[in-house]
Amino acid sequence: MKTKKKLSEAIIKGGISSKLAVFDLDDTLIVSSAKIQVLDVKTGKVIKSLTPAEFNYFKPTNKHSLSFTEFEDLEILKKSSFITEVLSKLKEFYRRGTHVAIVTARSDPKMIREFFLINGIDIHPDLVIAVNDPKIGFKGSIAERKKEAIHRLVEEGYSEFVFFDDNEENLALAKEVEKEKNVTVETIKVP
């Protein structure tokens, strides 16, 4: 993610920003009907379907494999509902000239950006980070990958973060960046 020059030149509502509002997508900004399929590793049959909230607490075993194909479907994403209270906060950050990023467990940043463009929200393409995108090569749990994304955003020059997420572990690891990088990270739990 070599975007230093691009992001430093990005003009969002009139200027450069050291502050960045970071939003998770599923169950933070939107509610989607997409589900994670838990498959029997031997038969390939679906054992159960999990919402993102249920997946936060699911512990797969070696008898399970996971399918996230519904999260790669733009048509399912288009049918999602925005959580209006959180969306209004995102729009308020834009109105104030604060840059906005999406850091999601999904794997296709172009699809996420297209979804926002369809809904009239133009998020800088380098600020749409899908932590499961194999091209960026993040490792570890979702929370560890989101933390790595924030580290990269610090490298881009951001020093003040407001991080919205529905998952406690994601919030806790994001907060750790504050001590590691001498930046401020305000975390906000979205119910």
PDB file of N, CA and C in Angstrom, residues 7 9-10 22 26 36 42 50 62 67 73 83 102-103 120 156-157 165 170 173 187 191:
ATOM      1  N   LEU A   7      -2.145  10.084  -0.816  1.00  0.00           N
ATOM      2  CA  LEU A   7      -2.934  10.532   0.321  1.00  0.00           C
ATOM      3  C   LEU A   7      -2.534  11.926   0.766  1.00  0.00           C
ATOM      4  N   GLU A   9      -1.711  14.262  -1.038  1.00  0.00           N
ATOM      5  CA  GLU A   9      -2.264  15.217  -1.990  1.00  0.00           C
ATOM      6  C   GLU A   9      -3.789  15.165  -2.053  1.00  0.00           C
ATOM      7  N   ALA A  10      -4.365  14.212  -1.332  1.00  0.00           N
ATOM      8  CA  ALA A  10      -5.821  14.048  -1.405  1.00  0.00           C
ATOM      9  C   ALA A  10      -6.512  15.265  -0.804  1.00  0.00           C
ATOM     10  N   VAL A  22     -12.405   6.372  11.202  1.00  0.00           N
ATOM     11  CA  VAL A  22     -12.331   5.022  10.644  1.00  0.00           C
ATOM     12  C   VAL A  22     -13.600   4.279  11.030  1.00  0.00           C
ATOM     13  N   ASP A  26     -19.742  -3.840   8.293  1.00  0.00           N
ATOM     14  CA  ASP A  26     -20.862  -4.693   8.710  1.00  0.00           C
ATOM     15  C   ASP A  26     -21.180  -4.522  10.191  1.00  0.00           C
ATOM     16  N   ILE A  36     -21.999 -15.735   6.843  1.00  0.00           N
ATOM     17  CA  ILE A  36     -20.832 -16.601   6.729  1.00  0.00           C
ATOM     18  C   ILE A  36     -21.346 -18.032   6.806  1.00  0.00           C
ATOM     19  N   LYS A  42     -15.268 -32.237   5.628  1.00  0.00           N
ATOM     20  CA  LYS A  42     -15.270 -33.493   4.874  1.00  0.00           C
ATOM     21  C   LYS A  42     -16.307 -33.503   3.761  1.00  0.00           C
ATOM     22  N   LEU A  50     -23.943 -17.864   9.739  1.00  0.00           N
ATOM     23  CA  LEU A  50     -23.728 -16.911  10.825  1.00  0.00           C
ATOM     24  C   LEU A  50     -23.818 -15.473  10.325  1.00  0.00           C
ATOM     25  N   ASN A  62     -11.065 -27.615  13.494  1.00  0.00           N
ATOM     26  CA  ASN A  62     -10.496 -28.194  12.275  1.00  0.00           C
ATOM     27  C   ASN A  62     -11.521 -29.002  11.482  1.00  0.00           C
ATOM     28  N   SER A  67     -17.034 -20.093   4.455  1.00  0.00           N
ATOM     29  CA  SER A  67     -17.275 -19.479   3.152  1.00  0.00           C
ATOM     30  C   SER A  67     -17.835 -18.074   3.375  1.00  0.00           C
ATOM     31  N   ASP A  73     -20.587 -10.348  -2.896  1.00  0.00           N
ATOM     32  CA  ASP A  73     -21.679 -10.163  -3.845  1.00  0.00           C
ATOM     33  C   ASP A  73     -22.214  -8.734  -3.742  1.00  0.00           C
ATOM     34  N   ILE A  83     -27.082   2.106   8.961  1.00  0.00           N
ATOM     35  CA  ILE A  83     -27.426   2.444  10.344  1.00  0.00           C
ATOM     36  C   ILE A  83     -27.349   3.962  10.390  1.00  0.00           C
ATOM     37  N   ILE A 102     -12.818   3.441   5.530  1.00  0.00           N
ATOM     38  CA  ILE A 102     -13.564   2.225   5.827  1.00  0.00           C
ATOM     39  C   ILE A 102     -12.518   1.133   6.001  1.00  0.00           C
ATOM     40  N   VAL A 103     -12.527   0.474   7.159  1.00  0.00           N
ATOM     41  CA  VAL A 103     -11.639  -0.657   7.410  1.00  0.00           C
ATOM     42  C   VAL A 103     -12.543  -1.833   7.757  1.00  0.00           C
ATOM     43  N   GLY A 120     -23.851   7.806  -3.006  1.00  0.00           N
ATOM     44  CA  GLY A 120     -23.509   9.220  -2.994  1.00  0.00           C
ATOM     45  C   GLY A 120     -22.389   9.608  -2.051  1.00  0.00           C
ATOM     46  N   GLU A 156       0.973   6.878   6.871  1.00  0.00           N
ATOM     47  CA  GLU A 156       0.529   7.832   5.849  1.00  0.00           C
ATOM     48  C   GLU A 156       0.426   9.256   6.405  1.00  0.00           C
ATOM     49  N   GLY A 157       0.617   9.401   7.707  1.00  0.00           N
ATOM     50  CA  GLY A 157       0.624  10.740   8.283  1.00  0.00           C
ATOM     51  C   GLY A 157      -0.538  11.060   9.201  1.00  0.00           C
ATOM     52  N   ASP A 165     -16.499   0.647  15.610  1.00  0.00           N
ATOM     53  CA  ASP A 165     -16.602  -0.784  15.309  1.00  0.00           C
ATOM     54  C   ASP A 165     -17.608  -1.405  16.263  1.00  0.00           C
ATOM     55  N   ASN A 170     -11.698  -5.837  18.135  1.00  0.00           N
ATOM     56  CA  ASN A 170     -11.213  -4.877  17.136  1.00  0.00           C
ATOM     57  C   ASN A 170     -10.904  -3.536  17.794  1.00  0.00           C
ATOM     58  N   LEU A 173      -7.656  -3.774  20.117  1.00  0.00           N
ATOM     59  CA  LEU A 173      -6.390  -3.785  19.378  1.00  0.00           C
ATOM     60  C   LEU A 173      -6.133  -2.452  18.683  1.00  0.00           C
ATOM     61  N   THR A 187     -11.882   5.165  20.563  1.00  0.00           N
ATOM     62  CA  THR A 187     -12.670   4.055  20.067  1.00  0.00           C
ATOM     63  C   THR A 187     -14.133   4.240  20.479  1.00  0.00           C
ATOM     64  N   PRO A 191     -23.395  -0.253  19.004  1.00  0.00           N
ATOM     65  CA  PRO A 191     -24.205  -1.381  19.520  1.00  0.00           C
ATOM     66  C   PRO A 191     -24.720  -2.295  18.429  1.00  0.00           C
TER      67      PRO A 191
END
